Amino acid sequence: MRAGQLDALVEAVEDGNGGDGDDDERGAGGVDFDGLRANRDGDGFRFRTPHTERTGLSEAEFREVAESNPWFVSNWYYWTREVGLGERGEQEAATRHHDGASARHTFLRWAENADDYGVPERYEALAEGVSREWGQLCVTATVADHGERRYHLRHVADADADLSSLDVYTDPLEARSIVTYDERGRYRPLKTAPTLRDGWAFTDLDGRSLVDTVDVVYPATIPNWYREREGRLDVSHWDETAERQTGIYDVVDELDEEAVEWIAESCCVDSQCLKRRMWDKDEESELDADRGDGVFPCREPCSLVVAAARKWTTLEREESRTYEFELTPSEKEQVEDIIDAVAEGRTDEIREADVYEGANRYRARFLRAKRFDDEGNLSGTPTDGE
Amino acid sequence: MQALVIVAHGSHLNPDSSAPTYDHADTIRDVGAFDEVKTGFWKEEPSLREVLRTVESDEVFVVPMFISEGYFTEQVIPRELRLDGWDVSQWESDGLSASHATLTASDTNQRVHYCGPVGTHESMTDVLVRRAESVTGDPNVGKGFGLAVVGHGTERNENSAKAIEYHAERIREMDRFDEVQALYMDEEPEVDDVTDCFESDDVVVVPLFIADGFHTQEDIPEDVGLTDDYREGYPVPAEVDGHRIWYAGAVGTEALMADVVLERAAEAGADVDDAVEIVRKRTRGTPAAGD
Ligand code: SF4
């Protein structure tokens, strides 16, 4: 705790401008935050924590008591003065629906489990570091001198890695170089795909930089998560989103409910996207596909899904036909294996010589050599033939 | 608090598409004229639907990184940003003159100053010239040189040709290059015929595109005859039919573009102090972003 923090506390008590408190306490002024209550009681000061209660204090006595409870004071100072926005500020911001600062505040509180633990337990835990998972991010909060929080960010896979084995960054914008490509060097158009590279760490971030860094890795997830917590996440369901589209995407509202189901099943499950899907066909018709377990919600079909849906809309206009193919039972299974391996992105894992795998490259080449004609038609059956 | 939000198309396939937007945002962020500088995309994240949620400021200047007024600037961006009561007539534009309009974003209640696209701003002309300077390495380039401004053409958007013509005409009026010509990918005069369109031995070809991608990296180099196969690359300058062609790539990657973004915001009322000057100084003579 610094002297300035204590001065600020005294001032807040004098002004009745502590930032927060229950409605009935507010009239009395003072400070009411995370278990710390301080106000003027008649002529004297009052100082209360879950473990201490002192009343009728002179200012000098008040300062002395506060000084012997430095955690409560520095905690109050950090949240109301450095992060800004006590609860009252939050409520005001919330009613205006413009709540970037409240979202940041709430996220930082989440990072240290502030809802679940009191100040002493939290300070003890913060001394070691409190870690939480945000998608594939591991966010660690620690407490530095005078209650200042410092935050560290890594890939969850590196949670226990030695810092010297990681590339260390400090500027939030440097995260762009991490999120653009997956570990095989492929472009990641969907930031919440579970393909975040590991091997890096951001250290010693302040609250704002932490939020900025998370926003580069998983853009807009914090504000949407915050709105969800506040019970006012606005969800745009499939129908509404599809109807809004114009230009080349105008067609996507043609897809029927079953196809929308397939979209959610193919794109929005945890193996493909870490957002938790909150949208459905419309408000009444829930889709069966798994929503995912992600900590942050998905409030409407993303541009990737809408763009894919455009292709599917044109494909779904085609009628099925009956073709005749000659395949042995094993070859039919092999076709199924190949589709499955591609759909799951497993083709790279299949070993060169593992001909027991249907999707093995040599097996696929053998099948092609045997069953394709010179035009590449399966079983020699032309695609457009009658 | 005031924020700048640069909105751009972005791509699901090519990370180069958003790179210039990030670069220019970084340049502007560094001069500290705004409390926040953010980027939002049609095809990347944060999406246009959600970018305003990532902004804490009440006052937001939105500048579209697009070449022309049209479908994106008039329909898609205002709709996705939920600009309440938007009507394109608020820009009172003839297709080239959109400056800004002030609206409320119904999603966040922020006051949004929605600016015209960078491509139609008059200072974009300077960026095209700067591009010619950076690709030739000659700050005085002009004498003995022809300059071709290349656009997509009318197929996509009738205003796109207007923007190309507008800047070509302004460069012509500077009397700096021996010849200036607007060329198109999809209409006459075509970029394929570039060597027929110029008498000068040296011709700088600058595509008026925001980002390098398929068109500027693959189509145009092959159409112009710089190479038969873009994957093999091409020299700058390259000899084509007795001319030396200095192919510049997308103008949007030029560092000076940050200046156009700032000017757009300043004209919409952003308090940018001398940031415009600083940005101009910093981006002058620096190699183009990505070079
Ligand atoms: S729609 Fe949402 S859940 Fe589905 S892939 Fe896109 S971001 Fe993920």
XYZ file of C-alpha atoms and ligand atoms in Angstrom:
685
model
C 0.000 0.000 0.000
C 1.271 3.425 -0.893
C 0.645 6.631 1.050
C -1.267 7.983 -1.936
C -3.713 5.106 -1.715
C -4.446 5.850 1.917
C -4.921 9.536 1.115
C -7.316 8.582 -1.644
C -9.263 6.407 0.787
C -9.539 9.176 3.351
C -10.648 11.529 0.649
C -13.262 9.077 -0.617
C -14.629 8.688 2.884
C -14.730 12.446 3.348
C -16.445 12.970 -0.004
C -18.755 10.042 0.369
C -17.402 9.117 -3.019
C -16.123 5.620 -2.566
C -17.522 4.413 -5.780
C -19.965 1.752 -4.774
C -22.104 0.099 -2.271
C -25.579 -1.137 -1.587
C -28.297 1.335 -2.214
C -29.093 1.778 1.450
C -25.445 2.415 2.219
C -25.006 4.862 -0.549
C -26.855 7.641 1.205
C -24.420 7.294 4.074
C -21.566 7.819 1.639
C -18.193 6.301 2.174
C -16.578 3.262 0.708
C -18.085 -0.181 0.342
C -16.016 -2.440 -1.801
C -14.978 -6.095 -1.699
C -15.641 -6.337 2.045
C -14.088 -3.009 2.924
C -16.490 -0.516 4.440
C -15.303 2.869 5.510
C -17.363 5.941 6.218
C -17.944 8.705 8.660
C -19.935 7.636 11.624
C -21.225 10.666 13.448
C -18.096 12.635 14.216
C -15.712 9.749 13.818
C -14.509 7.464 11.070
C -15.573 3.864 10.795
C -13.408 1.104 9.289
C -14.762 -2.376 8.732
C -13.583 -5.563 7.037
C -14.906 -9.091 7.572
C -12.319 -9.404 10.354
C -12.071 -5.895 11.823
C -14.555 -3.373 12.997
C -13.509 -0.026 14.427
C -15.734 2.955 14.957
C -15.453 6.458 16.320
C -11.945 6.859 14.937
C -10.088 10.106 14.547
C -8.526 10.556 11.148
C -5.128 9.598 12.525
C -6.565 6.446 14.103
C -8.417 5.661 10.896
C -5.195 5.922 8.932
C -3.480 3.660 11.407
C -6.161 0.964 11.174
C -6.246 1.223 7.408
C -2.495 0.863 7.316
C -2.689 -2.355 9.234
C -5.124 -3.669 6.597
C -3.109 -2.760 3.520
C -4.631 -5.428 1.265
C -8.104 -4.042 1.593
C -6.926 -0.544 0.866
C -4.737 -1.391 -2.101
C -7.434 -3.700 -3.467
C -9.991 -0.930 -3.263
C -7.561 1.472 -4.884
C -6.664 -0.867 -7.712
C -10.221 -1.615 -8.728
C -11.764 1.785 -8.311
C -8.896 4.060 -9.234
C -6.659 2.140 -11.602
C -9.017 -0.144 -13.429
C -11.674 2.484 -12.873
C -15.419 2.047 -12.639
C -16.741 0.986 -9.294
C -20.011 -0.873 -9.437
C -22.014 2.300 -9.645
C -20.127 3.394 -12.728
C -20.779 0.002 -14.187
C -24.490 0.303 -13.676
C -24.553 3.662 -15.364
C -22.548 2.396 -18.283
C -24.787 -0.628 -18.569
C -27.927 1.409 -18.918
C -26.349 3.278 -21.775
C -25.497 -0.030 -23.443
C -22.065 1.242 -24.118
C -19.963 -0.762 -21.848
C -16.446 -1.337 -23.093
C -14.956 -0.156 -19.803
C -17.345 -2.249 -17.706
C -16.529 -5.309 -19.759
C -12.830 -4.756 -19.172
C -13.411 -4.299 -15.443
C -15.532 -7.436 -15.201
C -13.073 -9.515 -17.173
C -10.193 -8.514 -14.912
C -12.312 -9.386 -11.865
C -13.042 -12.759 -13.437
C -9.335 -13.309 -14.001
C -8.679 -13.331 -10.270
C -11.916 -15.017 -9.203
C -13.059 -11.878 -7.460
C -16.655 -13.059 -7.296
C -15.764 -16.161 -5.335
C -13.074 -15.127 -2.892
C -12.562 -12.362 -0.390
C -9.595 -10.049 -0.391
C -7.231 -11.987 1.937
C -7.768 -15.310 0.142
C -7.334 -13.595 -3.186
C -4.137 -11.830 -2.204
C -2.693 -15.097 -1.001
C -3.673 -16.796 -4.232
C -2.447 -13.880 -6.351
C 0.935 -14.098 -4.714
C 1.248 -17.510 -6.366
C -0.680 -16.482 -9.464
C -4.328 -17.195 -10.267
C -4.811 -18.861 -13.652
C -7.963 -19.150 -15.705
C -8.690 -20.440 -19.171
C -10.145 -18.307 -21.924
C -10.394 -20.483 -24.998
C -6.857 -21.694 -25.556
C -5.493 -18.838 -23.498
C -4.234 -19.229 -19.982
C -4.610 -15.909 -18.166
C -2.602 -15.555 -14.977
C -3.182 -12.724 -12.538
C -0.617 -11.806 -9.941
C -0.277 -9.031 -7.427
C 2.734 -6.745 -7.540
C 3.719 -3.984 -5.124
C 0.960 -1.879 -3.661
C -1.837 -4.103 -4.926
C -1.047 -3.444 -8.540
C -2.069 -6.469 -10.623
C 0.144 -7.862 -13.310
C -1.136 -10.292 -15.895
C 0.519 -12.982 -17.943
C -0.799 -14.723 -20.968
C 0.174 -18.005 -22.588
C -1.231 -20.863 -24.547
C -2.889 -23.360 -22.197
C -0.467 -25.976 -23.489
C 2.378 -23.858 -22.086
C 0.806 -23.253 -18.683
C 3.672 -25.002 -16.924
C 6.399 -24.315 -19.442
C 9.593 -22.613 -18.423
C 9.509 -18.991 -19.523
C 12.944 -19.307 -21.078
C 11.554 -21.854 -23.532
C 8.925 -19.405 -24.813
C 9.042 -16.339 -27.073
C 8.264 -13.444 -24.790
C 6.234 -10.445 -25.913
C 4.980 -7.332 -24.171
C 3.131 -5.312 -26.803
C -0.481 -6.511 -27.262
C -0.349 -5.872 -30.994
C 2.472 -8.358 -31.352
C -0.141 -11.025 -30.783
C -1.186 -10.508 -34.390
C 1.896 -12.407 -35.478
C 0.817 -15.335 -33.312
C -2.800 -15.557 -34.369
C -2.471 -15.169 -38.129
C -1.115 -18.644 -38.910
C -1.525 -22.047 -37.337
C 1.479 -24.148 -36.457
C 1.646 -25.529 -39.968
C 1.794 -22.038 -41.385
C -1.766 -21.959 -42.671
C -3.827 -18.776 -42.447
C -6.454 -18.820 -39.686
C -9.530 -16.992 -40.969
C -11.503 -17.868 -37.833
C -9.804 -16.495 -34.747
C -11.686 -18.787 -32.384
C -10.650 -21.962 -34.206
C -8.845 -24.255 -31.744
C -5.616 -23.915 -33.703
C -3.823 -21.243 -31.740
C -0.060 -21.747 -31.888
C 1.800 -22.245 -28.628
C 5.348 -21.397 -27.605
C 4.916 -17.741 -26.616
C 4.128 -15.688 -23.549
C 3.062 -12.163 -22.760
C 4.433 -11.131 -19.411
C 3.854 -8.260 -17.048
C 0.812 -6.779 -18.736
C -1.333 -4.228 -16.982
C -5.101 -4.694 -17.088
C -5.670 -2.674 -20.197
C -2.892 -4.397 -22.123
C -4.208 -7.783 -21.061
C -7.634 -6.955 -22.422
C -6.083 -5.545 -25.598
C -4.066 -8.715 -26.097
C -7.049 -10.987 -25.542
C -8.936 -8.822 -28.006
C -6.305 -9.485 -30.656
C -6.416 -13.223 -30.038
C -10.201 -13.546 -29.669
C -11.714 -10.292 -30.924
C -14.876 -9.009 -29.234
C -15.206 -12.066 -26.986
C -14.892 -10.017 -23.802
C -17.710 -7.553 -24.554
C -20.037 -10.359 -25.644
C -19.232 -12.499 -22.628
C -19.857 -9.449 -20.468
C -23.229 -8.791 -22.047
C -24.152 -12.405 -21.534
C -23.274 -12.157 -17.852
C -25.413 -9.062 -17.606
C -28.264 -11.033 -19.130
C -28.482 -8.951 -22.267
C -26.553 -10.752 -24.938
C -28.329 -9.963 -28.177
C -28.486 -13.087 -30.271
C -29.141 -12.908 -34.004
C -30.449 -16.292 -35.026
C -29.896 -17.905 -38.375
C -33.080 -16.700 -40.065
C -32.594 -13.128 -39.012
C -28.954 -13.137 -40.064
C -29.716 -14.790 -43.395
C -32.479 -12.315 -44.161
C -30.180 -9.393 -43.442
C -27.753 -10.498 -46.159
C -27.630 -8.713 -49.478
C -25.551 -8.931 -52.636
C -24.052 -12.327 -53.293
C -25.090 -13.567 -49.823
C -28.734 -12.785 -50.441
C -29.372 -16.441 -51.310
C -28.482 -18.006 -47.970
C -32.010 -17.632 -46.600
C -33.037 -20.424 -48.970
C -31.437 -23.099 -46.816
C -33.909 -25.246 -44.944
C -33.778 -26.069 -41.270
C -32.027 -29.367 -41.805
C -29.208 -27.695 -43.726
C -28.847 -25.080 -40.997
C -28.512 -27.953 -38.575
C -25.708 -29.412 -40.690
C -23.966 -26.038 -40.750
C -23.955 -25.789 -36.958
C -22.796 -29.371 -36.721
C -19.995 -28.919 -39.214
C -18.685 -25.477 -38.184
C -19.651 -24.567 -34.649
C -18.678 -27.533 -32.491
C -15.706 -27.284 -30.146
C -13.405 -29.175 -32.468
C -13.840 -26.366 -35.011
C -14.630 -23.250 -32.993
C -14.250 -22.416 -29.325
C -17.186 -20.055 -29.186
C -20.314 -21.412 -27.560
C -23.049 -21.184 -30.180
C -26.014 -19.241 -28.852
C -27.834 -18.805 -32.131
C -30.391 -21.254 -33.450
C -32.622 -21.442 -36.493
C -34.836 -18.846 -34.897
C -35.912 -18.055 -31.392
C -38.339 -20.984 -31.283
C -36.424 -23.675 -33.133
C -33.378 -24.912 -31.294
C -30.815 -26.763 -33.300
C -29.690 -30.155 -32.015
C -26.022 -29.642 -32.803
C -23.702 -29.346 -29.860
C -23.285 -25.716 -28.777
C -19.790 -26.236 -27.459
C -18.478 -25.608 -23.956
C -16.605 -22.399 -24.667
C -16.441 -19.699 -22.018
C -17.414 -16.981 -24.506
C -20.629 -16.987 -26.521
C -21.255 -16.738 -30.265
C -24.114 -14.360 -30.829
C -24.682 -14.793 -34.530
C -23.463 -16.825 -37.489
C -20.028 -15.478 -38.392
C -18.895 -14.322 -41.805
C -17.119 -17.608 -42.425
C -20.292 -19.581 -41.846
C -22.347 -17.182 -43.959
C -19.828 -17.427 -46.798
C -19.814 -21.226 -46.588
C -23.588 -21.245 -46.461
C -23.654 -19.395 -49.747
C -21.833 -22.293 -51.388
C -24.075 -24.812 -49.704
C -27.128 -22.915 -50.868
C -26.126 -23.388 -54.468
C -25.141 -27.012 -53.865
C -28.400 -27.757 -52.098
C -30.348 -26.595 -55.135
C -29.233 -29.729 -56.927
C -31.482 -32.762 -56.863
C -29.950 -36.089 -55.918
C -29.614 -38.711 -58.560
C -28.967 -42.385 -58.549
C -25.571 -43.532 -59.706
C -24.287 -47.004 -59.972
C -20.805 -47.661 -58.611
C -18.890 -50.867 -58.290
C -17.093 -50.999 -54.960
C -16.041 -53.865 -52.762
C -17.306 -53.577 -49.174
C -13.823 -52.552 -48.077
C -13.673 -49.930 -50.771
C -16.983 -48.452 -49.641
C -15.601 -48.292 -46.121
C -12.490 -46.747 -47.488
C -14.477 -43.933 -49.121
C -16.144 -43.343 -45.773
C -12.768 -43.307 -44.022
C -11.420 -40.769 -46.483
C -14.336 -38.402 -45.998
C -14.054 -38.755 -42.271
C -10.309 -38.138 -42.228
C -10.655 -34.999 -44.367
C -13.582 -33.718 -42.311
C -11.646 -34.172 -39.092
C -8.449 -32.733 -40.545
C -6.618 -36.011 -39.804
C -5.006 -36.683 -43.169
C -1.636 -35.446 -41.951
C -1.652 -37.854 -39.054
C -2.003 -40.919 -41.204
C 1.369 -42.508 -41.600
C 2.861 -43.058 -45.007
C 3.055 -46.816 -44.662
C -0.101 -47.389 -42.641
C -2.123 -49.127 -45.321
C -4.544 -50.343 -42.658
C -5.973 -46.797 -42.641
C -8.599 -46.324 -45.348
C -7.478 -42.722 -45.821
C -3.833 -43.701 -46.300
C -2.443 -42.021 -49.374
C -1.250 -45.232 -51.076
C -4.616 -46.849 -50.475
C -6.357 -43.815 -51.922
C -4.061 -43.886 -54.947
C -4.686 -47.601 -55.415
C -8.433 -47.016 -55.300
C -8.111 -44.203 -57.816
C -5.961 -46.316 -60.123
C -8.440 -49.161 -59.964
C -11.806 -47.392 -59.967
C -11.355 -44.128 -61.869
C -11.457 -43.962 -65.634
C -9.203 -41.624 -67.602
C -11.603 -38.718 -66.999
C -11.435 -39.203 -63.256
C -14.953 -40.664 -63.025
C -15.609 -43.044 -60.199
C -16.484 -46.483 -61.546
C -16.368 -44.968 -65.008
C -19.764 -43.381 -64.346
C -19.946 -39.858 -65.755
C -21.304 -37.216 -63.375
C -23.741 -35.775 -65.876
C -24.608 -38.983 -67.700
C -28.210 -40.077 -68.027
C -12.680 10.082 -25.427
C -12.478 9.697 -29.176
C -11.723 6.577 -31.131
C -10.772 5.846 -34.686
C -12.151 2.691 -36.239
C -10.829 1.695 -39.624
C -13.144 -0.727 -41.388
C -12.016 -2.879 -44.271
C -13.001 -5.884 -46.322
C -10.516 -8.488 -45.110
C -10.386 -12.013 -46.474
C -11.025 -15.605 -45.439
C -8.249 -16.774 -47.731
C -5.462 -14.245 -47.701
C -3.921 -12.547 -44.662
C -2.364 -9.841 -46.863
C -5.795 -8.370 -47.322
C -5.957 -6.906 -43.825
C -2.235 -6.148 -43.496
C -2.334 -2.555 -44.809
C -5.263 -1.753 -42.540
C -3.269 -2.927 -39.527
C -0.199 -1.015 -40.697
C -2.032 2.267 -41.103
C -3.838 1.796 -37.791
C -0.456 1.272 -36.117
C 0.979 4.422 -37.666
C -1.941 6.474 -36.423
C -1.936 4.806 -33.016
C 1.694 5.760 -32.610
C 1.002 9.473 -32.945
C -1.509 9.262 -30.119
C -4.191 11.453 -31.663
C -6.944 9.054 -30.607
C -7.602 7.365 -27.285
C -8.225 4.161 -29.202
C -7.541 2.986 -32.724
C -9.355 -0.180 -33.758
C -9.923 -2.178 -36.894
C -12.989 -4.096 -38.021
C -13.633 -6.269 -41.043
C -16.355 -7.673 -43.252
C -14.580 -11.034 -43.516
C -12.354 -11.093 -40.450
C -12.674 -10.410 -36.759
C -13.785 -8.349 -35.054
C -16.634 -8.241 -37.532
C -18.300 -4.997 -38.506
C -21.207 -6.144 -36.357
C -19.074 -6.239 -33.246
C -16.200 -3.852 -33.704
C -17.904 -0.965 -31.912
C -18.247 -3.157 -28.829
C -14.485 -3.268 -28.562
C -14.343 0.533 -28.365
C -14.651 2.318 -25.027
C -14.938 5.868 -26.374
C -18.255 7.650 -26.854
C -17.129 9.457 -29.944
C -16.107 7.222 -32.837
C -14.721 8.146 -36.236
C -15.234 5.361 -38.745
C -13.126 5.454 -41.888
C -13.748 2.826 -44.579
C -10.642 1.420 -46.288
C -12.440 1.121 -49.590
C -11.658 2.586 -52.981
C -15.052 3.854 -53.981
C -18.474 4.715 -52.730
C -20.938 1.979 -53.446
C -22.372 -1.221 -52.082
C -19.985 -1.558 -49.135
C -19.857 2.039 -48.011
C -23.512 2.745 -48.639
C -25.182 -0.478 -47.553
C -23.018 -3.075 -45.869
C -20.990 -0.975 -43.443
C -23.829 1.224 -42.138
C -26.084 -1.797 -41.792
C -23.537 -3.947 -39.985
C -22.460 -1.112 -37.688
C -26.137 -0.484 -36.980
C -25.962 3.199 -37.784
C -29.431 4.312 -36.862
C -31.353 6.135 -39.546
C -28.572 5.992 -42.095
C -29.543 7.122 -45.541
C -26.969 7.555 -48.258
C -28.405 10.994 -49.062
C -26.788 12.195 -45.825
C -23.510 12.104 -47.673
C -24.919 14.363 -50.386
C -22.426 12.783 -52.692
C -22.140 12.609 -56.451
C -20.296 9.323 -56.037
C -16.967 10.969 -55.279
C -17.661 13.628 -52.700
C -18.835 11.779 -49.568
C -17.258 13.407 -46.563
C -19.012 12.325 -43.372
C -22.311 11.941 -41.579
C -22.954 11.733 -37.848
C -25.220 9.002 -36.526
C -25.852 6.935 -33.442
C -24.945 3.261 -33.426
C -28.043 1.625 -32.003
C -25.997 -1.266 -30.656
C -23.722 0.764 -28.410
C -25.217 4.265 -28.319
C -21.936 5.698 -29.481
C -21.875 8.769 -31.665
C -20.406 7.636 -34.936
C -18.937 9.991 -37.496
C -19.173 7.899 -40.592
C -16.653 9.051 -43.181
C -16.407 8.600 -46.905
C -13.979 5.968 -48.186
C -10.260 6.690 -48.361
C -10.154 6.019 -52.104
C -12.120 9.092 -53.101
C -10.307 11.534 -50.844
C -8.319 14.143 -52.716
C -5.145 13.356 -50.818
C -5.286 9.857 -52.282
C -3.885 11.476 -55.403
C -0.712 12.257 -53.474
C -0.490 8.678 -52.327
C -0.612 7.477 -55.926
C 2.214 9.825 -56.810
C 4.124 8.765 -53.715
C 3.705 5.186 -54.810
C 5.387 6.072 -58.094
C 8.199 7.700 -56.147
C 8.703 4.714 -53.877
C 8.657 2.121 -56.628
C 11.139 4.027 -58.796
C 13.199 5.150 -55.827
C 13.124 8.629 -57.341
C 11.453 11.427 -55.360
C 11.342 13.532 -58.506
C 9.969 10.890 -60.830
C 7.828 12.380 -63.577
C 9.806 13.656 -66.559
C 9.969 11.045 -69.256
C 7.546 8.835 -67.356
C 3.987 7.772 -67.944
C 1.706 6.879 -65.052
C -1.123 4.363 -65.283
C -3.772 4.281 -62.560
C -5.409 0.867 -62.677
C -8.893 0.100 -61.432
C -11.156 -2.862 -61.437
C -13.723 -1.465 -63.793
C -17.425 -1.009 -63.994
C -18.488 -4.594 -63.685
C -18.452 -4.467 -59.939
C -19.330 -0.912 -59.197
C -19.990 2.108 -61.370
C -18.327 4.445 -58.894
C -15.084 2.523 -58.986
C -14.263 3.909 -62.450
C -15.159 7.387 -61.228
C -12.502 7.229 -58.531
C -9.863 6.069 -61.028
C -10.753 8.848 -63.495
C -10.811 11.420 -60.750
C -7.293 10.716 -59.537
C -5.907 10.241 -63.041
C -7.271 13.654 -63.966
C -5.820 15.279 -60.868
C -2.387 13.799 -61.558
C -2.638 14.977 -65.155
C -3.304 18.495 -63.877
C -0.120 18.372 -61.841
C 1.779 18.332 -65.109
C 4.376 16.159 -63.562
C 4.284 12.993 -65.652
C 4.500 13.086 -69.424
C 1.339 11.020 -69.705
C -1.331 9.828 -67.306
C -3.871 7.187 -68.166
C -6.682 5.380 -66.350
C -6.771 1.671 -67.163
C -9.108 -1.122 -66.108
C -9.172 -4.840 -65.699
C -12.731 -5.251 -66.944
C -13.332 -2.474 -69.411
C -11.671 -0.295 -72.014
C -8.959 0.900 -71.964
C -7.675 -2.361 -70.600
C -4.576 -2.846 -68.552
C -3.533 -5.569 -71.035
C -2.934 -2.815 -73.561
C -0.820 -0.672 -71.294
C 2.095 -0.517 -73.707
C -0.178 0.683 -76.522
C -1.498 3.463 -74.329
C 1.837 5.110 -73.611
C 4.577 6.647 -75.690
C 6.973 7.115 -72.777
C 9.670 4.517 -72.412
C 9.067 4.327 -68.672
C 5.618 3.662 -67.289
C 4.653 3.360 -63.640
C 1.618 1.152 -63.144
C -0.213 1.750 -59.856
C -3.340 -0.275 -59.065
C -5.861 1.732 -57.059
C -6.577 -1.182 -54.749
C -6.561 -1.266 -50.968
C -4.594 -4.453 -50.489
C -2.425 -6.786 -52.434
C -4.204 -9.937 -53.392
C -5.359 -11.997 -56.283
C -5.911 -9.023 -58.650
C -2.768 -7.052 -57.906
C -0.428 -9.998 -57.413
C -1.692 -12.429 -60.016
C -4.003 -10.908 -62.640
C -2.442 -7.547 -63.313
C 1.197 -8.706 -63.548
C 0.140 -11.353 -66.071
C -2.218 -9.027 -67.975
C 0.443 -6.366 -68.269
C 2.876 -8.978 -69.567
C 5.362 -8.691 -66.710
C 5.364 -12.451 -66.411
C 3.611 -15.472 -67.856
C 3.146 -16.976 -64.448
C 2.867 -14.760 -61.396
C 4.416 -17.495 -59.232
C 7.702 -16.939 -61.004
C 7.708 -13.284 -60.030
C 8.896 -10.405 -62.195
C 11.528 -7.709 -62.039
C 10.808 -4.046 -61.345
C 11.186 -2.445 -63.768
C 10.373 -5.093 -66.382
C 10.829 -4.776 -70.120
C 7.543 -5.164 -71.985
C 7.217 -4.370 -75.698
C 10.000 -1.820 -75.618
C 8.737 -0.095 -72.460
C 10.072 -0.256 -68.948
C 7.136 -1.065 -66.696
C 7.481 -0.122 -63.027
C 4.765 -2.118 -61.377
C 3.894 -0.717 -57.969
C 1.370 -3.147 -56.472
C -1.651 -1.928 -54.506
C -1.509 1.739 -53.581
C -3.178 0.902 -50.265
C 0.052 -0.594 -48.968
C 1.811 2.781 -49.290
C 2.674 4.096 -45.834
C 1.328 7.552 -46.671
C -2.196 6.065 -46.758
C -2.325 6.616 -42.992
C -2.443 10.300 -43.808
C -5.617 9.876 -45.868
C -7.298 7.999 -43.027
C -6.404 10.774 -40.596
C -7.595 13.479 -42.965
C -10.934 11.766 -43.322
C -11.353 11.671 -39.545
C -10.128 15.239 -39.106
C -12.630 16.511 -41.644
C -15.365 14.744 -39.731
C -14.380 16.732 -36.652
C -11.800 14.529 -34.959
C -9.395 16.474 -32.833
C -6.107 15.309 -34.268
C -3.944 18.365 -33.544
C -0.775 18.108 -35.544
C -1.029 14.352 -36.027
C -1.575 14.831 -39.746
C 1.739 16.638 -39.992
C 3.575 14.050 -37.933
C 2.153 11.156 -39.897
C 3.072 12.839 -43.152
C 6.591 13.363 -41.940
C 6.942 9.814 -40.686
C 5.552 8.192 -43.794
C 7.416 10.387 -46.219
C 10.228 8.594 -47.890
C 9.758 5.452 -45.858
C 9.576 2.334 -47.937
C 6.099 1.118 -48.610
C 4.560 -1.115 -46.005
C 5.391 -4.693 -46.791
C 8.410 -3.847 -48.929
S -20.930 -19.120 -36.173
Fe -20.030 -18.756 -34.165
S -19.771 -20.765 -33.260
Fe -20.100 -21.044 -35.454
S -18.053 -21.105 -36.342
Fe -18.734 -18.994 -36.489
S -17.966 -18.044 -34.633
Fe -17.867 -20.235 -34.289
